[in-house]
Short mmCIF file of C-alpha atoms and ligand atoms in Angstrom, two decimals:
data_model
loop_
_atom_site.label_atom_id
_atom_site.label_comp_id
_atom_site.label_asym_id
_atom_site.label_seq_id
_atom_site.Cartn_x
_atom_site.Cartn_y
_atom_site.Cartn_z
CA MET A 24 44.76 116.48 121.98
CA VAL A 25 45.65 115.23 118.55
CA GLU A 26 48.47 116.94 116.74
CA MET A 27 47.62 117.75 113.15
CA LEU A 28 50.83 119.28 111.99
CA ARG A 29 54.32 119.98 113.18
CA MET A 30 57.07 122.14 111.76
CA GLU A 31 60.47 121.21 113.17
CA HIS A 32 63.65 123.29 113.17
CA ILE A 33 62.58 125.21 110.08
CA SER A 34 65.03 127.71 108.62
CA LYS A 35 64.66 129.95 105.61
CA ARG A 36 67.48 132.02 104.24
CA PHE A 37 67.23 134.81 101.67
CA GLY A 38 70.80 135.50 100.56
CA SER A 39 72.67 135.78 103.84
CA PHE A 40 69.59 136.76 105.85
CA TYR A 41 67.61 134.26 107.89
CA ALA A 42 63.90 135.07 107.82
CA ASN A 43 63.28 131.90 109.86
CA ARG A 44 65.84 130.24 112.05
CA ASP A 45 65.21 126.95 113.80
CA VAL A 46 61.47 127.54 114.18
CA SER A 47 59.28 124.83 115.64
CA LEU A 48 55.51 124.95 115.66
CA SER A 49 52.88 122.38 116.49
CA ILE A 50 49.23 122.71 115.47
CA ARG A 51 46.55 120.64 117.18
CA GLU A 52 43.23 119.55 115.80
CA GLY A 53 40.46 122.01 116.50
CA GLU A 54 42.62 124.88 117.74
CA VAL A 55 43.16 128.45 116.74
CA HIS A 56 46.90 128.87 116.93
CA THR A 57 48.12 132.44 116.69
CA LEU A 58 51.48 133.51 115.35
CA LEU A 59 52.61 136.68 116.99
CA GLY A 60 55.71 138.69 116.26
CA GLU A 61 57.07 142.05 115.26
CA ASN A 62 56.96 143.21 111.67
CA GLY A 63 59.54 141.15 109.85
CA ALA A 64 59.71 138.45 112.53
CA GLY A 65 59.09 135.81 109.87
CA LYS A 66 55.41 134.92 110.28
CA SER A 67 54.38 135.15 106.63
CA THR A 68 57.59 133.44 105.52
CA LEU A 69 56.92 130.48 107.82
CA MET A 70 53.38 130.13 106.53
CA ASN A 71 54.51 130.47 102.91
CA ILE A 72 56.78 127.50 103.57
CA LEU A 73 53.86 125.57 104.98
CA VAL A 74 51.79 126.09 101.83
CA GLY A 75 54.65 125.31 99.48
CA LEU A 76 55.36 128.79 98.15
CA TYR A 77 58.87 128.72 99.60
CA GLN A 78 61.19 125.80 100.18
CA PRO A 79 62.81 125.80 103.62
CA THR A 80 66.58 125.99 103.84
CA GLY A 81 66.42 123.41 106.61
CA GLY A 82 64.04 121.54 108.89
CA LYS A 83 61.08 119.26 108.33
CA ILE A 84 57.31 119.18 108.31
CA LEU A 85 55.23 116.37 109.74
CA HIS A 86 51.59 115.95 108.83
CA ARG A 87 49.71 113.72 111.27
CA GLY A 88 52.99 112.22 112.33
CA ARG A 89 54.29 111.51 108.85
CA GLU A 90 57.08 113.54 107.28
CA VAL A 91 55.94 115.33 104.14
CA ARG A 92 57.47 117.46 101.43
CA ILE A 93 55.40 120.40 100.30
CA ASN A 94 56.77 121.59 96.99
CA CYS A 95 53.88 123.72 95.82
CA PRO A 96 50.46 124.97 96.95
CA ARG A 97 48.87 121.97 95.25
CA ASP A 98 50.83 119.65 97.55
CA ALA A 99 49.64 121.69 100.51
CA ALA A 100 46.04 121.52 99.31
CA GLY A 101 46.42 117.76 98.97
CA LEU A 102 47.27 117.64 102.68
CA GLY A 103 44.31 119.84 103.54
CA ILE A 104 46.32 123.01 104.11
CA GLY A 105 44.97 126.27 102.70
CA MET A 106 45.97 129.88 103.16
CA VAL A 107 44.35 133.29 102.92
CA HIS A 108 47.24 135.63 102.16
CA GLN A 109 48.01 139.06 103.55
CA HIS A 110 47.31 140.39 100.07
CA PHE A 111 44.53 138.47 98.38
CA MET A 112 45.30 136.42 95.32
CA LEU A 113 41.94 136.49 93.55
CA VAL A 114 41.36 137.19 89.87
CA GLU A 115 39.35 140.39 90.07
CA ALA A 116 37.61 140.15 86.72
CA MET A 117 36.28 136.67 87.39
CA THR A 118 33.23 135.89 89.46
CA ALA A 119 33.41 134.60 93.00
CA LEU A 120 32.32 131.16 91.82
CA GLU A 121 34.96 131.03 89.08
CA ASN A 122 37.62 132.02 91.59
CA VAL A 123 36.58 129.32 94.04
CA VAL A 124 36.80 126.52 91.48
CA LEU A 125 39.78 127.95 89.57
CA GLY A 126 42.46 125.35 88.97
CA VAL A 127 40.52 122.45 90.46
CA LYS A 128 40.10 119.67 87.92
CA GLY A 129 36.50 118.94 87.11
CA GLU A 130 34.79 116.57 84.71
CA SER A 131 32.70 118.15 81.98
CA PRO A 132 32.71 121.88 82.62
CA LEU A 133 28.98 122.31 82.03
CA LEU A 134 27.95 119.44 84.20
CA SER A 135 30.25 120.35 87.01
CA ARG A 136 29.13 123.99 87.16
CA SER A 137 25.84 123.16 88.85
CA ALA A 138 27.53 120.57 91.04
CA ASP A 139 30.14 123.18 92.02
CA ARG A 140 27.44 125.63 92.86
CA ALA A 141 25.68 123.13 95.08
CA ARG A 142 28.88 122.20 96.86
CA ILE A 143 29.91 125.79 97.39
CA GLY A 144 26.40 126.66 98.53
CA ALA A 145 26.60 123.90 101.12
CA LEU A 146 29.97 125.15 102.35
CA SER A 147 28.74 128.74 102.65
CA GLU A 148 25.72 127.60 104.56
CA ARG A 149 27.68 125.38 106.91
CA TYR A 150 30.24 128.02 107.88
CA GLY A 151 28.28 131.23 107.44
CA LEU A 152 30.33 132.31 104.43
CA ASP A 153 27.75 134.01 102.27
CA VAL A 154 28.89 135.74 99.09
CA GLU A 155 27.27 136.68 95.80
CA LEU A 156 28.72 133.85 93.77
CA ASP A 157 28.01 135.44 90.40
CA SER A 158 29.46 138.87 91.12
CA PRO A 159 32.86 139.74 89.74
CA VAL A 160 35.31 139.76 92.63
CA ARG A 161 36.23 143.40 92.05
CA GLU A 162 32.67 144.41 92.92
CA LEU A 163 32.73 142.63 96.27
CA SER A 164 33.61 144.28 99.56
CA ILE A 165 36.94 143.36 101.11
CA GLY A 166 35.16 141.22 103.69
CA ALA A 167 33.32 139.32 100.95
CA GLN A 168 36.54 138.85 98.96
CA GLN A 169 38.05 137.32 102.04
CA ARG A 170 35.12 134.94 102.36
CA VAL A 171 35.76 133.91 98.74
CA GLU A 172 39.37 133.11 99.68
CA ILE A 173 38.20 131.02 102.62
CA LEU A 174 35.64 129.21 100.46
CA LYS A 175 38.37 128.55 97.94
CA ALA A 176 40.50 126.87 100.58
CA LEU A 177 37.61 124.86 102.02
CA TYR A 178 36.50 123.81 98.56
CA ARG A 179 39.92 122.24 98.15
CA GLY A 180 39.31 120.31 101.33
CA ALA A 181 41.32 122.38 103.78
CA ASP A 182 41.19 121.33 107.38
CA LEU A 183 44.03 123.64 108.35
CA LEU A 184 43.39 127.21 107.35
CA VAL A 185 46.13 129.81 107.58
CA LEU A 186 44.84 133.37 107.90
CA ASP A 187 47.59 135.94 107.46
CA GLU A 188 46.43 139.20 109.05
CA PRO A 189 42.84 138.70 107.94
CA THR A 190 41.47 141.37 110.24
CA ALA A 191 43.80 144.19 109.18
CA VAL A 192 41.42 145.10 106.37
CA LEU A 193 38.10 144.32 108.03
CA THR A 194 35.56 146.52 109.78
CA ASP A 195 34.65 145.58 113.35
CA PRO A 196 31.40 143.83 112.39
CA GLU A 197 33.27 141.89 109.70
CA VAL A 198 35.84 140.77 112.28
CA GLU A 199 32.99 139.35 114.36
CA ARG A 200 31.72 137.46 111.32
CA LEU A 201 35.17 136.06 110.61
CA PHE A 202 35.52 134.93 114.21
CA ASP A 203 32.18 133.13 113.94
CA VAL A 204 33.44 131.36 110.84
CA MET A 205 36.65 130.38 112.63
CA ARG A 206 34.69 129.06 115.59
CA SER A 207 32.46 126.94 113.40
CA LEU A 208 35.54 125.50 111.68
CA THR A 209 37.30 124.60 114.90
CA ALA A 210 34.11 123.14 116.36
CA GLU A 211 34.40 120.50 113.64
CA GLY A 212 37.98 119.73 114.47
CA LYS A 213 39.48 121.88 111.75
CA SER A 214 42.36 124.14 112.78
CA ALA A 215 43.37 127.69 112.03
CA VAL A 216 46.63 129.56 112.15
CA PHE A 217 45.80 133.16 112.85
CA ILE A 218 48.13 136.12 112.40
CA SER A 219 47.29 139.52 113.83
CA HIS A 220 48.94 142.47 115.51
CA LYS A 221 45.82 143.38 117.46
CA MET A 222 46.30 142.03 120.95
CA ARG A 223 42.67 142.31 121.87
CA GLU A 224 41.71 140.01 118.99
CA VAL A 225 44.53 137.62 119.75
CA MET A 226 43.42 137.30 123.36
CA ARG A 227 39.84 136.62 122.28
CA ILE A 228 40.19 134.07 119.51
CA SER A 229 43.36 132.09 120.24
CA ASP A 230 43.75 128.80 122.02
CA ARG A 231 47.54 128.91 121.91
CA ILE A 232 50.02 131.50 120.77
CA THR A 233 53.50 131.05 119.37
CA VAL A 234 55.73 134.09 119.50
CA LEU A 235 58.39 134.63 116.86
CA ARG A 236 61.21 137.07 117.38
CA ALA A 237 63.79 137.90 114.72
CA GLY A 238 63.00 134.69 112.85
CA LYS A 239 63.13 132.39 115.90
CA SER A 240 60.30 130.81 117.85
CA VAL A 241 60.70 132.01 121.43
CA ALA A 242 57.64 130.57 123.18
CA THR A 243 54.30 128.82 122.80
CA VAL A 244 51.74 129.69 125.45
CA GLU A 245 48.13 128.86 126.28
CA VAL A 246 46.02 131.99 126.00
CA GLY A 247 44.81 131.60 129.59
CA ARG A 248 48.37 131.96 130.83
CA ALA A 249 49.17 135.05 128.81
CA SER A 250 48.35 138.73 128.90
CA ALA A 251 48.67 141.38 126.23
CA GLN A 252 51.59 142.82 128.17
CA SER A 253 53.42 139.51 128.61
CA LEU A 254 53.00 138.73 124.91
CA ALA A 255 54.28 142.14 123.86
CA ASN A 256 57.32 141.65 126.09
CA LEU A 257 58.03 138.26 124.50
CA MET A 258 57.67 139.74 121.02
CA ILE A 259 60.12 142.56 121.45
CA GLY A 260 62.45 140.82 123.88
CA HIS A 261 62.19 143.40 126.64
CA GLU A 262 59.52 145.24 128.61
CA PHE A 263 57.11 147.01 126.28
CA VAL A 264 56.20 150.48 127.51
CA GLU A 265 53.35 152.18 125.74
CA SER A 266 53.70 155.96 125.45
CA VAL A 267 51.24 158.28 127.13
CA TYR A 268 50.58 161.63 125.48
CA GLU A 269 49.35 165.01 126.56
CA LYS A 270 46.77 166.74 124.43
CA ALA A 271 47.90 169.79 122.43
CA LYS A 272 48.28 172.88 124.60
CA ALA A 273 47.18 175.66 122.30
CA PRO A 274 46.38 174.81 118.70
CA GLY A 275 47.54 177.44 116.23
CA GLU A 276 45.98 179.12 113.23
CA GLU A 277 43.79 177.45 110.69
CA VAL A 278 45.68 175.96 107.74
CA MET A 279 42.97 174.20 105.83
CA ARG A 280 39.21 174.32 105.76
CA LEU A 281 36.51 172.26 104.10
CA ALA A 282 33.14 173.97 103.84
CA ASP A 283 30.06 171.97 102.87
CA VAL A 284 32.05 169.61 100.72
CA SER A 285 30.10 166.98 98.89
CA LEU A 286 31.20 164.16 96.64
CA HIS A 287 28.88 161.55 95.13
CA PRO A 288 26.34 162.62 97.77
CA SER A 289 23.77 160.11 96.60
CA LEU A 290 25.96 157.21 97.69
CA LYS A 291 25.36 155.88 101.17
CA HIS A 292 28.79 154.32 101.26
CA GLY A 293 31.53 156.14 99.46
CA GLY A 294 30.13 159.63 99.35
CA LEU A 295 30.51 162.86 101.31
CA ARG A 296 27.63 165.09 102.25
CA ASP A 297 28.12 168.69 103.38
CA VAL A 298 31.33 167.94 105.20
CA SER A 299 32.83 170.91 107.02
CA LEU A 300 36.00 170.81 109.05
CA THR A 301 39.08 172.83 109.89
CA LEU A 302 42.69 171.81 110.37
CA ARG A 303 44.86 173.87 112.69
CA ARG A 304 48.56 174.05 113.23
CA GLY A 305 49.77 171.93 116.11
CA GLU A 306 46.63 169.89 116.35
CA ILE A 307 45.52 166.37 115.51
CA LEU A 308 42.01 166.17 114.18
CA GLY A 309 40.80 162.60 114.49
CA VAL A 310 38.14 161.25 112.15
CA ALA A 311 36.36 158.36 113.82
CA GLY A 312 33.90 156.07 112.13
CA ILE A 313 33.31 152.59 110.88
CA ASP A 314 35.18 151.90 107.66
CA GLY A 315 33.31 152.74 104.49
CA ASN A 316 31.51 155.83 105.73
CA GLY A 317 33.34 158.29 103.52
CA GLN A 318 36.81 158.12 105.03
CA SER A 319 38.59 157.28 101.78
CA GLN A 320 36.72 159.99 99.91
CA LEU A 321 37.58 162.57 102.53
CA ALA A 322 41.25 161.69 102.16
CA ARG A 323 40.97 161.86 98.37
CA VAL A 324 39.50 165.34 98.50
CA ILE A 325 42.07 166.65 100.97
CA THR A 326 44.99 165.19 99.04
CA GLY A 327 43.71 166.59 95.76
CA LEU A 328 43.01 163.26 94.11
CA GLU A 329 39.38 164.13 93.63
CA ALA A 330 37.68 167.48 93.23
CA PRO A 331 34.55 167.91 95.32
CA GLU A 332 31.26 168.32 93.47
CA GLY A 333 30.01 170.89 95.92
CA GLY A 334 31.43 173.13 98.62
CA THR A 335 34.91 174.55 98.92
CA VAL A 336 38.32 173.50 100.06
CA VAL A 337 40.50 176.31 101.35
CA ALA A 338 44.19 175.54 101.75
CA PRO A 339 47.06 177.78 102.91
CA ASP A 340 47.34 179.34 99.46
CA GLY A 341 43.66 179.74 98.77
CA PRO A 342 40.86 177.56 97.46
CA VAL A 343 41.98 174.19 96.22
CA SER A 344 39.28 173.01 93.90
CA VAL A 345 42.04 172.84 91.30
CA PHE A 346 44.21 170.93 93.69
CA SER A 347 46.27 168.16 92.17
CA PRO A 348 48.47 165.57 93.81
CA GLU A 349 51.50 167.53 92.52
CA ALA A 350 50.24 170.75 94.10
CA PHE A 351 49.67 168.78 97.26
CA ILE A 352 53.32 167.76 97.40
CA GLU A 353 54.47 171.23 96.50
CA ALA A 354 52.46 172.76 99.29
CA GLY A 355 54.55 170.69 101.70
CA MET A 356 51.72 168.38 102.57
CA ALA A 357 52.35 164.77 103.38
CA ASP A 358 50.16 161.79 102.92
CA ILE A 359 50.10 158.31 104.37
CA PRO A 360 47.73 156.64 101.94
CA GLU A 361 45.16 154.01 102.72
CA ASP A 362 46.41 151.45 100.21
CA ARG A 363 50.15 151.25 100.50
CA ASN A 364 50.48 148.82 97.63
CA ALA A 365 48.50 150.81 95.11
CA MET A 366 49.47 154.30 96.17
CA GLY A 367 52.25 154.34 98.68
CA LEU A 368 55.02 152.27 97.23
CA VAL A 369 56.40 151.12 93.92
CA GLY A 370 57.02 147.48 94.74
CA ASP A 371 59.60 146.80 92.06
CA MET A 372 61.70 149.78 93.02
CA SER A 373 64.22 149.58 95.82
CA VAL A 374 63.65 150.80 99.34
CA ALA A 375 66.06 153.67 98.64
CA GLU A 376 64.25 154.73 95.48
CA ASN A 377 60.94 154.65 97.29
CA LEU A 378 62.33 156.83 100.02
CA VAL A 379 63.21 159.61 97.56
CA LEU A 380 60.23 159.06 95.27
CA LYS A 381 58.93 162.60 95.63
CA LYS A 382 62.33 164.25 95.79
CA THR A 383 64.06 163.11 92.63
CA ASP A 384 63.69 166.63 91.22
CA SER A 385 65.78 168.12 94.00
CA LYS A 386 69.42 169.11 93.63
CA ARG A 387 70.26 166.92 96.53
CA PHE A 388 69.35 163.75 94.68
CA SER A 389 69.75 164.57 91.00
CA TYR A 390 72.13 166.50 88.78
CA ALA A 391 69.39 167.60 86.39
CA ARG A 392 65.84 167.61 87.67
CA GLY A 393 64.86 163.98 87.82
CA ALA A 394 67.49 162.75 85.40
CA TRP A 395 71.00 161.66 86.40
CA LEU A 396 70.25 160.56 89.90
CA LYS A 397 72.92 160.93 92.55
CA THR A 398 72.92 157.33 93.65
CA GLY A 399 75.47 157.86 96.40
CA ALA A 400 73.43 160.64 98.00
CA ILE A 401 70.24 158.61 97.67
CA ARG A 402 71.86 155.64 99.31
CA ALA A 403 73.24 157.68 102.18
CA PHE A 404 69.85 159.29 102.74
CA ALA A 405 68.17 155.89 102.64
CA GLU A 406 70.61 154.47 105.17
CA GLU A 407 69.89 157.38 107.48
CA MET A 408 66.13 156.88 107.15
CA ARG A 409 66.48 153.15 107.67
CA GLU A 410 68.39 153.71 110.89
CA LYS A 411 66.08 156.40 112.24
CA ASN A 412 62.87 154.56 111.47
CA ASP A 413 64.06 151.06 112.27
CA ILE A 414 63.19 149.79 108.79
CA ARG A 415 64.14 146.12 108.79
CA CYS A 416 65.56 145.04 105.48
CA VAL A 417 68.62 143.26 104.22
CA SER A 418 69.72 146.29 102.23
CA VAL A 419 68.20 149.56 101.02
CA GLY A 420 68.81 148.25 97.51
CA GLN A 421 66.24 145.51 98.11
CA ALA A 422 62.92 145.68 96.22
CA ALA A 423 60.25 147.28 98.39
CA ARG A 424 57.83 144.42 97.74
CA SER A 425 60.11 141.92 99.47
CA LEU A 426 59.84 143.80 102.78
CA SER A 427 57.40 142.59 105.39
CA GLY A 428 54.07 144.43 105.39
CA GLY A 429 54.82 146.54 108.41
CA ASN A 430 58.23 147.52 107.15
CA GLN A 431 56.71 148.69 103.88
CA GLN A 432 54.53 150.99 105.96
CA LYS A 433 57.60 152.32 107.77
CA VAL A 434 59.17 153.23 104.40
CA ILE A 435 56.14 155.36 103.53
CA LEU A 436 56.15 157.04 106.92
CA ALA A 437 59.83 157.82 106.71
CA ARG A 438 59.41 159.37 103.27
CA GLU A 439 56.36 161.41 104.13
CA LEU A 440 57.40 162.72 107.51
CA TYR A 441 60.87 163.75 106.47
CA GLY A 442 61.21 167.51 106.00
CA ASN A 443 58.59 168.77 108.43
CA PRO A 444 55.37 168.74 106.43
CA SER A 445 52.89 171.52 107.20
CA ILE A 446 49.92 169.22 106.90
CA LEU A 447 49.81 165.48 107.29
CA VAL A 448 46.94 163.36 106.07
CA ALA A 449 47.28 160.04 107.83
CA VAL A 450 44.88 157.34 106.73
CA TYR A 451 45.04 154.17 108.82
CA PRO A 452 48.69 154.97 109.55
CA THR A 453 49.33 151.96 111.77
CA ARG A 454 47.40 149.32 109.89
CA GLY A 455 49.46 146.15 109.92
CA LEU A 456 52.05 147.50 112.34
CA ASP A 457 53.17 145.61 115.42
CA VAL A 458 52.70 147.10 118.89
CA SER A 459 56.09 148.71 119.12
CA ALA A 460 56.05 150.06 115.55
CA THR A 461 52.58 151.46 116.25
CA ASN A 462 53.90 153.14 119.34
CA PHE A 463 56.79 154.53 117.32
CA VAL A 464 54.46 155.98 114.67
CA HIS A 465 52.30 157.53 117.37
CA ASP A 466 55.38 159.10 118.96
CA VAL A 467 56.39 160.55 115.60
CA MET A 468 52.93 161.96 114.92
CA ILE A 469 52.76 163.60 118.33
CA SER A 470 56.17 165.15 117.91
CA GLU A 471 55.22 166.45 114.44
CA ARG A 472 52.12 167.93 116.02
CA ASP A 473 54.18 169.60 118.69
CA ASN A 474 56.37 171.02 115.93
CA GLY A 475 53.33 172.70 114.46
CA CYS A 476 52.18 170.20 111.88
CA ALA A 477 48.42 170.07 111.28
CA ILE A 478 47.42 166.43 111.23
CA ILE A 479 44.23 164.80 110.15
CA LEU A 480 44.10 161.24 111.38
CA ILE A 481 41.59 159.00 109.67
CA SER A 482 41.38 155.67 111.42
CA ALA A 483 38.91 152.88 111.97
CA ASP A 484 40.71 152.07 115.20
CA PHE A 485 38.72 153.96 117.81
CA ASP A 486 41.37 153.51 120.50
CA GLU A 487 43.92 155.11 118.22
CA VAL A 488 41.67 158.08 117.51
CA LEU A 489 41.00 158.59 121.22
CA LYS A 490 44.64 158.32 122.12
CA LEU A 491 46.02 160.79 119.60
CA SER A 492 43.31 163.30 118.77
CA ASP A 493 42.94 166.79 120.13
CA ARG A 494 39.59 167.10 118.44
CA ILE A 495 37.39 164.35 117.05
CA ILE A 496 34.77 164.31 114.35
CA VAL A 497 32.62 161.32 113.49
CA LEU A 498 31.81 160.35 109.92
CA PHE A 499 28.68 158.36 109.27
CA GLU A 500 27.31 157.73 105.78
CA GLY A 501 29.40 160.58 104.47
CA ARG A 502 28.17 163.11 107.03
CA VAL A 503 29.86 164.71 110.00
CA MET A 504 27.77 163.59 112.96
CA GLY A 505 29.44 165.82 115.50
CA THR A 506 32.63 167.39 116.80
CA TYR A 507 34.01 166.40 120.18
CA PRO A 508 36.94 167.40 122.36
CA GLY A 509 39.85 164.97 122.41
CA LYS A 510 40.55 165.68 126.06
CA GLY A 511 38.06 163.76 128.19
CA ALA A 512 36.31 162.62 125.02
CA PRO A 513 32.69 161.53 125.52
CA VAL A 514 33.34 157.95 124.45
CA LYS A 515 29.77 156.76 124.69
CA GLU A 516 28.39 159.66 122.70
CA ILE A 517 31.02 159.19 120.02
CA SER A 518 30.31 155.46 119.76
CA LEU A 519 26.64 156.18 119.26
CA ALA A 520 27.45 158.75 116.58
CA MET A 521 29.60 156.16 114.82
CA ALA A 522 26.52 153.96 114.60
CA GLY A 523 24.49 156.84 113.21
CA LYS A 524 22.69 157.72 116.41
N1 LIG B 623 61.67 137.20 99.01
C1 LIG B 623 62.40 137.79 99.97
N2 LIG B 623 63.65 138.25 99.74
C2 LIG B 623 64.37 138.82 100.72
N3 LIG B 623 63.93 139.01 101.98
C3 LIG B 623 62.70 138.58 102.27
C4 LIG B 623 61.86 137.96 101.29
N4 LIG B 623 60.69 137.66 101.87
C5 LIG B 623 60.79 138.06 103.15
N5 LIG B 623 61.99 138.62 103.39
C6 LIG B 623 62.46 139.17 104.67
O1 LIG B 623 62.20 138.24 105.68
C7 LIG B 623 61.78 138.88 106.88
C8 LIG B 623 60.51 138.27 107.37
O2 LIG B 623 59.43 138.68 106.53
P1 LIG B 623 57.95 138.21 106.79
O3 LIG B 623 57.15 138.74 105.66
O4 LIG B 623 57.90 136.76 107.04
O5 LIG B 623 57.60 138.99 108.15
P2 LIG B 623 56.24 139.04 108.97
O6 LIG B 623 56.52 138.47 110.33
O7 LIG B 623 55.15 138.40 108.19
O8 LIG B 623 56.02 140.61 109.13
P3 LIG B 623 54.68 141.53 109.05
O9 LIG B 623 54.06 141.49 110.41
O10 LIG B 623 55.22 142.90 108.80
O11 LIG B 623 53.82 141.01 107.96
C9 LIG B 623 61.66 140.36 106.54
O12 LIG B 623 62.76 141.04 107.07
C10 LIG B 623 61.68 140.42 105.03
O13 LIG B 623 62.31 141.57 104.58
MG1 LIG B 624 53.45 139.16 107.24
#
């Protein structure tokens, strides 16, 4: 087996904190090599070093046996190393084609355009990466945007493709497509570094797995010699025990009701049609379905971001057609939004500021409603939240955007769940979280439920819905296909409903 690339004794320090410490990693030709580790273990940092976005504090990189210096992404591309980042880096207003060729030197622009098109067409064909090349990127689905990123890397001649949590944002069928692409790449001797928190995927697609823990590489194993349990144990450094929950005993009174709600009903994807549901105290209502069947719209209506075109929303204090996000907060409702970067966090603000984002009007944190913040009180509160929620950061004064993806999610959870919300709207609450953080979030949701919180859980992860829900509804093309009990849920029936049957 030919080694393509080796990272030796790599360290990366931010201030006094080591994100990577003496990490070694070897990638063979034609393999899918998975990086596994808790949120903040240093996976993205290590890969950012590999593609020249960060300079290591120590260690070396060998490419086909020769030591190389990778000072920038262009150097990496020159060595055939490309990366699809956790958050895409496309220019949304430009077309897919323009994004793919962006920054690559061509001859005469007019001449090269048709040559580019032919080359990209050939690449798409070869690896099953079809995209509408002339559509602006912002009009493409997430899956298609990802294919543009992959094409971009391949167009630059990548034979080592780093995929940082590519499946976190994909629907199940899109994951299958991505896996097909990865298999056709490795069949040609190209290699992939794959990052994912979903053990089932990791077990399916990997050849070898390297586990990082707290910045260090702790083991590299062949997939055939590993199990989901053994990998989880390696990741967290002790035996991982997944919680088991009882279903709610006796759900309480109704706190919110949607009756025949519709929103852009003519849209097959992205509309709601005659949706009726009730939320009760002390109960988790799970919304199952394949992504893109109205889940985001449902959350937008319930959180007051969008007024329904038809039907009624009845909240604790009456109908909420005039609901606004402010009223939502005031009603003591909490929200874990789908897109943490756009809606959940202010990246440039500190972790502490993000934790009190919705409370800066309170006496506890300001002397005069929103002005004159009590920085000491905010800091103390933030420290408490950090401790309780195991938010891994160097300091609560650190900018939220410099936290690892999963730790950003923990900041949102900590903020939203503090203060016993009456209703919680949780949209993909564990997306991007590692196994133990996921378990932690589930524990918190169940305990909120047992304290009387009414929770609506919208998730594309069917296992998660089954595990947590007391009642389940299925959304398909904006319609509620059926309501099912969470206890002894009819899995087969629900799966069929998710497919529209
Ligand atoms: N620019 C930075 N400044 C300070 N700290 C940073 C910076 N970038 C990363 N870190 C820290 O380094 C650690 C590793 O982060 P990294 O993003 O590599 O984790 P990860 O393994 O990719 O996690 P996740 O699974 O959540 O994506 C984190 O604790 C993070 O806060
Ligand atoms: Mg990461």
